[in-house]
Amino acid sequence: MNTAEIDIEYREMRVVSVSGVDLTKALSDSHITLLNDSFLSHHILCLRGQTLTPHQLVSAGRVFGEPQVQLLGDYRLDDPPEVSVISNYNKLGGEKPHVRATHWHTDDSYFARPAKATMLFAMAIPSSGGSTQFIDTEAVLNAMPDEMRRGIEGRRAVHKYHSRRGKAVVAVRTPEEEALTPDVSHPLIRTHPETGRKALYINPNRIDHVEGLSIAESDALLDELYDFAFDVRFQYRHHWQLGDLIIWDNCCTMHRASTDFNVFERREFQRLLLKGEVPI
Ligand SMILES: [Fe+2]
């Protein structure tokens, strides 16, 4: 099995593309270790050329962790329920195709225990555009000026499903889904549960305010943080190929969908979330 770095547009973003792995077959222990080590050290792993049924996608998820059922029932497959569909033709969008998740975010931060990783499997991609962009928030924290870092050390932010500051249109929850997603608080600097490395942990879609500050102070701090974190030097853009399976680490990355494609062309993925830990 070869591992090689590819498509790195910005050197700060560490991405590995892996070829020669067939996830429909059982992997050896050494390959499982290699894949997990690569995932943890690079934050984003792209496994090219996969042909997976939804059940095989769940099995592939078990290579990296424990698959979980995502919040929104309308996106889930009936069988297996751990797999959901992300599409510009999603039924929640009505007749007109649309693109969701176009603002920077990390998945699942409105839960007390957010998913450790997200896996996206490319089922249909437009003829051009439609990439997914990433930000490495460990690199952001490492590059942060000392004064800015001191301003967030030990601070926590309140994440809400419907944040006062969120720019994205978020899906409507059923009353049962609403009961599962009360407001939660997470540290702004997070220690990775497996590597021990620290990263900035922000979700501009879901953070409402920083605890212990006035709303004006909190907004000023978040604006400053986001300005710094969104810098292009921390970004990587993934140009999808059919059969790409990407797994990214939600502890230390953010992502967003690009809108630079003909929205009437289908852009569709199967998505799997892996259970995570309470951020500390
Ligand atoms: Fe997302």
mmCIF file of C-alpha atoms and ligand atoms in Angstrom:
data_model
loop_
_atom_site.group_PDB
_atom_site.id
_atom_site.type_symbol
_atom_site.label_atom_id
_atom_site.label_comp_id
_atom_site.label_asym_id
_atom_site.label_seq_id
_atom_site.Cartn_x
_atom_site.Cartn_y
_atom_site.Cartn_z
ATOM 1 C CA MET A 1 0.000 0.000 0.000
ATOM 2 C CA ASN A 2 1.351 3.395 -0.934
ATOM 3 C CA THR A 3 0.736 6.598 0.947
ATOM 4 C CA ALA A 4 1.675 9.850 -0.673
ATOM 5 C CA GLU A 5 0.766 13.463 -0.219
ATOM 6 C CA ILE A 6 -1.316 14.907 -3.019
ATOM 7 C CA ASP A 7 -3.200 18.015 -3.986
ATOM 8 C CA ILE A 8 -1.746 20.123 -1.208
ATOM 9 C CA GLU A 9 -2.463 23.680 -2.180
ATOM 10 C CA TYR A 10 -1.201 25.161 1.080
ATOM 11 C CA ARG A 11 1.699 23.563 2.885
ATOM 12 C CA GLU A 12 0.173 24.085 6.328
ATOM 13 C CA MET A 13 -2.669 21.713 5.483
ATOM 14 C CA ARG A 14 -1.688 18.081 5.797
ATOM 15 C CA VAL A 15 -3.657 15.712 3.653
ATOM 16 C CA VAL A 16 -2.872 12.193 2.619
ATOM 17 C CA SER A 17 -4.267 10.338 -0.349
ATOM 18 C CA VAL A 18 -4.155 6.587 -0.118
ATOM 19 C CA SER A 19 -4.378 4.230 -3.047
ATOM 20 C CA GLY A 20 -4.258 0.448 -3.115
ATOM 21 C CA VAL A 21 -6.786 -0.070 -0.330
ATOM 22 C CA ASP A 22 -10.035 -1.926 -1.063
ATOM 23 C CA LEU A 23 -12.376 -1.299 1.835
ATOM 24 C CA THR A 24 -14.786 -3.998 0.674
ATOM 25 C CA LYS A 25 -12.180 -6.496 1.908
ATOM 26 C CA ALA A 26 -10.897 -7.177 5.412
ATOM 27 C CA LEU A 27 -7.718 -5.225 6.149
ATOM 28 C CA SER A 28 -4.701 -6.570 7.969
ATOM 29 C CA ASP A 29 -3.945 -5.202 11.436
ATOM 30 C CA SER A 30 -0.866 -3.429 10.083
ATOM 31 C CA HIS A 31 -2.901 -1.665 7.398
ATOM 32 C CA ILE A 32 -5.538 -0.659 9.950
ATOM 33 C CA THR A 33 -2.792 0.792 12.152
ATOM 34 C CA LEU A 34 -1.208 2.588 9.190
ATOM 35 C CA LEU A 35 -4.533 4.119 8.144
ATOM 36 C CA ASN A 36 -5.358 5.270 11.663
ATOM 37 C CA ASP A 37 -1.870 6.692 12.220
ATOM 38 C CA SER A 38 -2.115 8.552 8.897
ATOM 39 C CA PHE A 39 -5.547 9.888 9.806
ATOM 40 C CA LEU A 40 -4.403 11.128 13.203
ATOM 41 C CA SER A 41 -1.226 12.767 11.962
ATOM 42 C CA HIS A 42 -2.671 14.311 8.778
ATOM 43 C CA HIS A 43 -6.262 15.070 9.916
ATOM 44 C CA ILE A 44 -7.726 14.276 6.489
ATOM 45 C CA LEU A 45 -7.389 11.027 4.611
ATOM 46 C CA CYS A 46 -8.637 10.402 1.089
ATOM 47 C CA LEU A 47 -9.082 6.782 0.051
ATOM 48 C CA ARG A 48 -9.388 6.777 -3.715
ATOM 49 C CA GLY A 49 -11.285 4.409 -5.982
ATOM 50 C CA GLN A 50 -13.705 2.866 -3.497
ATOM 51 C CA THR A 51 -16.864 1.006 -4.526
ATOM 52 C CA LEU A 52 -18.914 0.695 -1.367
ATOM 53 C CA THR A 53 -22.480 -0.241 -0.617
ATOM 54 C CA PRO A 54 -23.949 1.638 2.364
ATOM 55 C CA HIS A 55 -23.342 -1.394 4.591
ATOM 56 C CA GLN A 56 -19.742 -1.579 3.380
ATOM 57 C CA LEU A 57 -19.374 2.112 4.210
ATOM 58 C CA VAL A 58 -20.402 1.344 7.795
ATOM 59 C CA SER A 59 -17.836 -1.476 7.876
ATOM 60 C CA ALA A 60 -15.201 0.951 6.543
ATOM 61 C CA GLY A 61 -16.124 3.304 9.375
ATOM 62 C CA ARG A 62 -15.329 0.588 11.885
ATOM 63 C CA VAL A 63 -11.705 0.692 10.683
ATOM 64 C CA PHE A 64 -11.495 4.139 12.309
ATOM 65 C CA GLY A 65 -14.079 4.079 15.089
ATOM 66 C CA GLU A 66 -17.664 3.439 16.039
ATOM 67 C CA PRO A 67 -20.330 4.534 13.519
ATOM 68 C CA GLN A 68 -23.235 6.530 14.964
ATOM 69 C CA VAL A 69 -26.674 7.566 13.771
ATOM 70 C CA GLN A 70 -26.828 11.259 12.838
ATOM 71 C CA LEU A 71 -29.381 13.666 14.285
ATOM 72 C CA LEU A 72 -31.643 14.442 11.344
ATOM 73 C CA GLY A 73 -33.887 11.519 10.500
ATOM 74 C CA ASP A 74 -34.894 12.915 7.093
ATOM 75 C CA TYR A 75 -31.343 12.508 5.783
ATOM 76 C CA ARG A 76 -30.815 8.967 6.997
ATOM 77 C CA LEU A 77 -31.116 5.808 4.982
ATOM 78 C CA ASP A 78 -33.583 3.287 6.358
ATOM 79 C CA ASP A 79 -30.934 0.580 6.152
ATOM 80 C CA PRO A 80 -28.361 1.114 7.488
ATOM 81 C CA PRO A 81 -29.512 4.154 9.528
ATOM 82 C CA GLU A 82 -25.899 5.193 10.256
ATOM 83 C CA VAL A 83 -25.531 6.334 6.624
ATOM 84 C CA SER A 84 -27.107 9.621 5.571
ATOM 85 C CA VAL A 85 -27.244 11.323 2.173
ATOM 86 C CA ILE A 86 -25.815 14.779 1.524
ATOM 87 C CA SER A 87 -27.117 16.032 -1.812
ATOM 88 C CA ASN A 88 -28.046 19.231 -3.590
ATOM 89 C CA TYR A 89 -31.207 17.319 -4.490
ATOM 90 C CA ASN A 90 -31.918 16.435 -0.877
ATOM 91 C CA LYS A 91 -35.616 16.096 -0.211
ATOM 92 C CA LEU A 92 -35.479 18.796 2.473
ATOM 93 C CA GLY A 93 -34.609 21.316 -0.223
ATOM 94 C CA GLY A 94 -37.931 20.986 -2.027
ATOM 95 C CA GLU A 95 -38.066 21.133 -5.814
ATOM 96 C CA LYS A 96 -35.119 23.453 -6.341
ATOM 97 C CA PRO A 97 -31.617 21.976 -5.905
ATOM 98 C CA HIS A 98 -29.512 23.740 -3.311
ATOM 99 C CA VAL A 99 -26.153 23.430 -1.555
ATOM 100 C CA ARG A 100 -25.953 23.200 2.225
ATOM 101 C CA ALA A 101 -23.005 23.564 4.589
ATOM 102 C CA THR A 102 -21.437 26.420 2.624
ATOM 103 C CA HIS A 103 -20.065 28.187 5.716
ATOM 104 C CA TRP A 104 -17.093 27.072 7.814
ATOM 105 C CA HIS A 105 -18.043 24.584 10.514
ATOM 106 C CA THR A 106 -17.090 21.418 12.322
ATOM 107 C CA ASP A 107 -19.720 18.689 12.387
ATOM 108 C CA ASP A 108 -21.893 17.927 15.343
ATOM 109 C CA SER A 109 -20.573 20.557 17.791
ATOM 110 C CA TYR A 110 -24.127 21.201 19.007
ATOM 111 C CA PHE A 111 -23.804 17.893 20.859
ATOM 112 C CA ALA A 112 -22.081 17.531 24.231
ATOM 113 C CA ARG A 113 -20.150 14.679 22.603
ATOM 114 C CA PRO A 114 -19.554 15.623 18.953
ATOM 115 C CA ALA A 115 -18.618 13.066 16.307
ATOM 116 C CA LYS A 116 -14.858 12.464 16.251
ATOM 117 C CA ALA A 117 -14.780 12.112 12.483
ATOM 118 C CA THR A 118 -16.908 12.428 9.378
ATOM 119 C CA MET A 119 -16.624 10.173 6.337
ATOM 120 C CA LEU A 120 -17.959 11.332 2.961
ATOM 121 C CA PHE A 121 -18.192 8.954 0.013
ATOM 122 C CA ALA A 122 -18.582 10.589 -3.397
ATOM 123 C CA MET A 123 -21.593 9.150 -5.258
ATOM 124 C CA ALA A 124 -22.101 11.917 -7.846
ATOM 125 C CA ILE A 125 -19.985 14.976 -8.605
ATOM 126 C CA PRO A 126 -20.638 17.912 -10.939
ATOM 127 C CA SER A 127 -18.650 18.281 -14.157
ATOM 128 C CA SER A 128 -16.655 21.123 -12.611
ATOM 129 C CA GLY A 129 -16.413 22.781 -9.200
ATOM 130 C CA GLY A 130 -18.233 21.510 -6.131
ATOM 131 C CA SER A 131 -15.085 20.928 -4.087
ATOM 132 C CA THR A 132 -14.975 20.702 -0.302
ATOM 133 C CA GLN A 133 -12.678 23.119 1.509
ATOM 134 C CA PHE A 134 -10.946 22.440 4.807
ATOM 135 C CA ILE A 135 -9.148 24.454 7.479
ATOM 136 C CA ASP A 136 -6.598 22.822 9.786
ATOM 137 C CA THR A 137 -7.372 24.347 13.193
ATOM 138 C CA GLU A 138 -4.305 22.796 14.830
ATOM 139 C CA ALA A 139 -2.225 24.809 12.355
ATOM 140 C CA VAL A 140 -4.358 27.853 13.158
ATOM 141 C CA LEU A 141 -3.660 27.533 16.881
ATOM 142 C CA ASN A 142 0.050 26.925 16.320
ATOM 143 C CA ALA A 143 0.304 30.087 14.218
ATOM 144 C CA MET A 144 -1.779 32.228 16.552
ATOM 145 C CA PRO A 145 -0.109 35.303 18.083
ATOM 146 C CA ASP A 146 0.535 34.854 21.820
ATOM 147 C CA GLU A 147 -1.774 37.698 22.794
ATOM 148 C CA MET A 148 -4.699 36.250 20.861
ATOM 149 C CA ARG A 149 -4.045 32.802 22.331
ATOM 150 C CA ARG A 150 -3.927 34.180 25.869
ATOM 151 C CA GLY A 151 -7.343 35.747 25.212
ATOM 152 C CA ILE A 152 -8.944 32.345 24.631
ATOM 153 C CA GLU A 153 -6.931 30.080 26.964
ATOM 154 C CA GLY A 154 -9.353 28.443 29.395
ATOM 155 C CA ARG A 155 -12.411 30.042 27.789
ATOM 156 C CA ARG A 156 -15.489 28.165 26.636
ATOM 157 C CA ALA A 157 -18.085 28.967 23.991
ATOM 158 C CA VAL A 158 -21.780 28.139 23.911
ATOM 159 C CA HIS A 159 -22.805 26.175 20.801
ATOM 160 C CA LYS A 160 -26.442 26.296 19.763
ATOM 161 C CA TYR A 161 -28.251 24.465 17.018
ATOM 162 C CA HIS A 162 -29.746 27.843 16.057
ATOM 163 C CA SER A 163 -26.948 30.260 16.865
ATOM 164 C CA ARG A 164 -27.492 34.019 16.996
ATOM 165 C CA ARG A 165 -24.343 34.374 14.841
ATOM 166 C CA GLY A 166 -24.850 31.446 12.454
ATOM 167 C CA LYS A 167 -24.963 32.406 8.790
ATOM 168 C CA ALA A 168 -26.066 29.039 7.425
ATOM 169 C CA VAL A 169 -29.663 28.022 6.907
ATOM 170 C CA VAL A 170 -30.020 25.065 9.251
ATOM 171 C CA ALA A 171 -32.446 22.206 8.914
ATOM 172 C CA VAL A 172 -35.642 22.270 10.926
ATOM 173 C CA ARG A 173 -35.665 19.726 13.742
ATOM 174 C CA THR A 174 -38.558 17.611 14.868
ATOM 175 C CA PRO A 175 -39.559 18.126 18.540
ATOM 176 C CA GLU A 176 -37.732 14.872 19.355
ATOM 177 C CA GLU A 177 -34.567 16.081 17.574
ATOM 178 C CA GLU A 178 -34.867 19.438 19.373
ATOM 179 C CA ALA A 179 -34.965 17.656 22.727
ATOM 180 C CA LEU A 180 -31.706 15.898 21.808
ATOM 181 C CA THR A 181 -29.881 19.169 21.088
ATOM 182 C CA PRO A 182 -29.932 21.521 24.081
ATOM 183 C CA ASP A 183 -27.307 24.296 24.131
ATOM 184 C CA VAL A 184 -23.839 23.015 25.026
ATOM 185 C CA SER A 185 -20.525 24.583 25.996
ATOM 186 C CA HIS A 186 -17.122 23.547 24.648
ATOM 187 C CA PRO A 187 -13.566 24.848 25.205
ATOM 188 C CA LEU A 188 -12.167 27.152 22.506
ATOM 189 C CA ILE A 189 -8.889 25.264 22.660
ATOM 190 C CA ARG A 190 -9.384 21.531 22.514
ATOM 191 C CA THR A 191 -6.946 18.760 23.390
ATOM 192 C CA HIS A 192 -7.163 15.866 20.959
ATOM 193 C CA PRO A 193 -8.312 12.746 22.850
ATOM 194 C CA GLU A 194 -5.966 10.438 20.927
ATOM 195 C CA THR A 195 -2.899 12.537 20.084
ATOM 196 C CA GLY A 196 -2.923 15.012 22.980
ATOM 197 C CA ARG A 197 -2.279 17.869 20.526
ATOM 198 C CA LYS A 198 -4.186 21.131 20.921
ATOM 199 C CA ALA A 199 -6.316 22.808 18.267
ATOM 200 C CA LEU A 200 -8.657 25.758 18.015
ATOM 201 C CA TYR A 201 -12.180 24.381 18.382
ATOM 202 C CA ILE A 202 -14.646 26.756 16.762
ATOM 203 C CA ASN A 203 -17.831 26.362 14.776
ATOM 204 C CA PRO A 204 -18.919 29.692 13.283
ATOM 205 C CA ASN A 205 -22.282 28.145 12.354
ATOM 206 C CA ARG A 206 -23.087 27.111 15.903
ATOM 207 C CA ILE A 207 -21.141 29.243 18.395
ATOM 208 C CA ASP A 208 -23.451 31.797 19.948
ATOM 209 C CA HIS A 209 -21.157 33.482 22.454
ATOM 210 C CA VAL A 210 -18.082 33.065 24.623
ATOM 211 C CA GLU A 211 -18.892 32.447 28.271
ATOM 212 C CA GLY A 212 -17.947 35.102 30.830
ATOM 213 C CA LEU A 213 -17.917 38.015 28.363
ATOM 214 C CA SER A 214 -20.518 40.596 27.413
ATOM 215 C CA ILE A 215 -22.151 39.967 24.055
ATOM 216 C CA ALA A 216 -20.212 42.897 22.566
ATOM 217 C CA GLU A 217 -16.895 41.575 23.922
ATOM 218 C CA SER A 218 -17.740 38.054 22.796
ATOM 219 C CA ASP A 219 -18.670 39.183 19.287
ATOM 220 C CA ALA A 220 -15.443 41.183 18.994
ATOM 221 C CA LEU A 221 -13.366 38.206 20.145
ATOM 222 C CA LEU A 222 -15.107 35.770 17.792
ATOM 223 C CA ASP A 223 -14.801 38.168 14.842
ATOM 224 C CA GLU A 224 -11.066 38.465 15.505
ATOM 225 C CA LEU A 225 -10.645 34.698 15.876
ATOM 226 C CA TYR A 226 -12.569 33.920 12.699
ATOM 227 C CA ASP A 227 -10.647 36.528 10.708
ATOM 228 C CA PHE A 228 -7.427 34.849 11.739
ATOM 229 C CA ALA A 229 -8.631 31.261 11.304
ATOM 230 C CA PHE A 230 -10.159 31.739 7.845
ATOM 231 C CA ASP A 231 -6.844 32.809 6.335
ATOM 232 C CA VAL A 232 -6.161 31.036 3.065
ATOM 233 C CA ARG A 233 -2.807 29.730 4.345
ATOM 234 C CA PHE A 234 -4.660 27.250 6.592
ATOM 235 C CA GLN A 235 -6.916 25.958 3.841
ATOM 236 C CA TYR A 236 -7.008 22.920 1.595
ATOM 237 C CA ARG A 237 -9.471 22.392 -1.232
ATOM 238 C CA HIS A 238 -10.405 18.848 -2.175
ATOM 239 C CA HIS A 239 -11.387 18.307 -5.807
ATOM 240 C CA TRP A 240 -13.590 15.239 -5.729
ATOM 241 C CA GLN A 241 -13.289 12.175 -7.909
ATOM 242 C CA LEU A 242 -16.007 9.548 -8.044
ATOM 243 C CA GLY A 243 -15.148 6.803 -5.566
ATOM 244 C CA ASP A 244 -13.276 9.121 -3.186
ATOM 245 C CA LEU A 245 -13.861 8.313 0.455
ATOM 246 C CA ILE A 246 -12.645 11.085 2.722
ATOM 247 C CA ILE A 247 -12.408 10.904 6.469
ATOM 248 C CA TRP A 248 -11.658 14.081 8.399
ATOM 249 C CA ASP A 249 -10.987 14.768 12.053
ATOM 250 C CA ASN A 250 -13.661 17.022 13.553
ATOM 251 C CA CYS A 251 -11.450 17.786 16.574
ATOM 252 C CA CYS A 252 -8.947 19.793 14.540
ATOM 253 C CA THR A 253 -10.496 20.777 11.198
ATOM 254 C CA MET A 254 -13.357 22.813 9.789
ATOM 255 C CA HIS A 255 -14.908 22.398 6.365
ATOM 256 C CA ARG A 256 -17.413 23.893 3.966
ATOM 257 C CA ALA A 257 -18.956 23.044 0.618
ATOM 258 C CA SER A 258 -18.121 25.141 -2.438
ATOM 259 C CA THR A 259 -20.950 26.666 -4.433
ATOM 260 C CA ASP A 260 -18.893 27.115 -7.605
ATOM 261 C CA PHE A 261 -20.788 24.570 -9.690
ATOM 262 C CA ASN A 262 -23.958 24.233 -11.713
ATOM 263 C CA VAL A 263 -26.437 23.459 -8.955
ATOM 264 C CA PHE A 264 -28.639 21.549 -11.400
ATOM 265 C CA GLU A 265 -25.868 18.939 -11.728
ATOM 266 C CA ARG A 266 -26.071 16.352 -8.970
ATOM 267 C CA ARG A 267 -23.490 16.561 -6.152
ATOM 268 C CA GLU A 268 -24.113 13.725 -3.759
ATOM 269 C CA PHE A 269 -22.335 11.931 -0.961
ATOM 270 C CA GLN A 270 -23.052 9.237 1.550
ATOM 271 C CA ARG A 271 -22.026 10.357 4.998
ATOM 272 C CA LEU A 272 -21.021 8.452 8.082
ATOM 273 C CA LEU A 273 -20.232 9.922 11.515
ATOM 274 C CA LEU A 274 -18.006 8.242 14.088
ATOM 275 C CA LYS A 275 -18.630 8.599 17.822
ATOM 276 C CA GLY A 276 -16.407 11.062 19.643
ATOM 277 C CA GLU A 277 -15.508 12.233 23.126
ATOM 278 C CA VAL A 278 -16.583 15.187 25.237
ATOM 279 C CA PRO A 279 -14.169 17.998 24.206
ATOM 280 C CA ILE A 280 -11.624 18.944 26.876
HETATM 281 FE FE FE B 1 -20.359 19.378 7.617
#
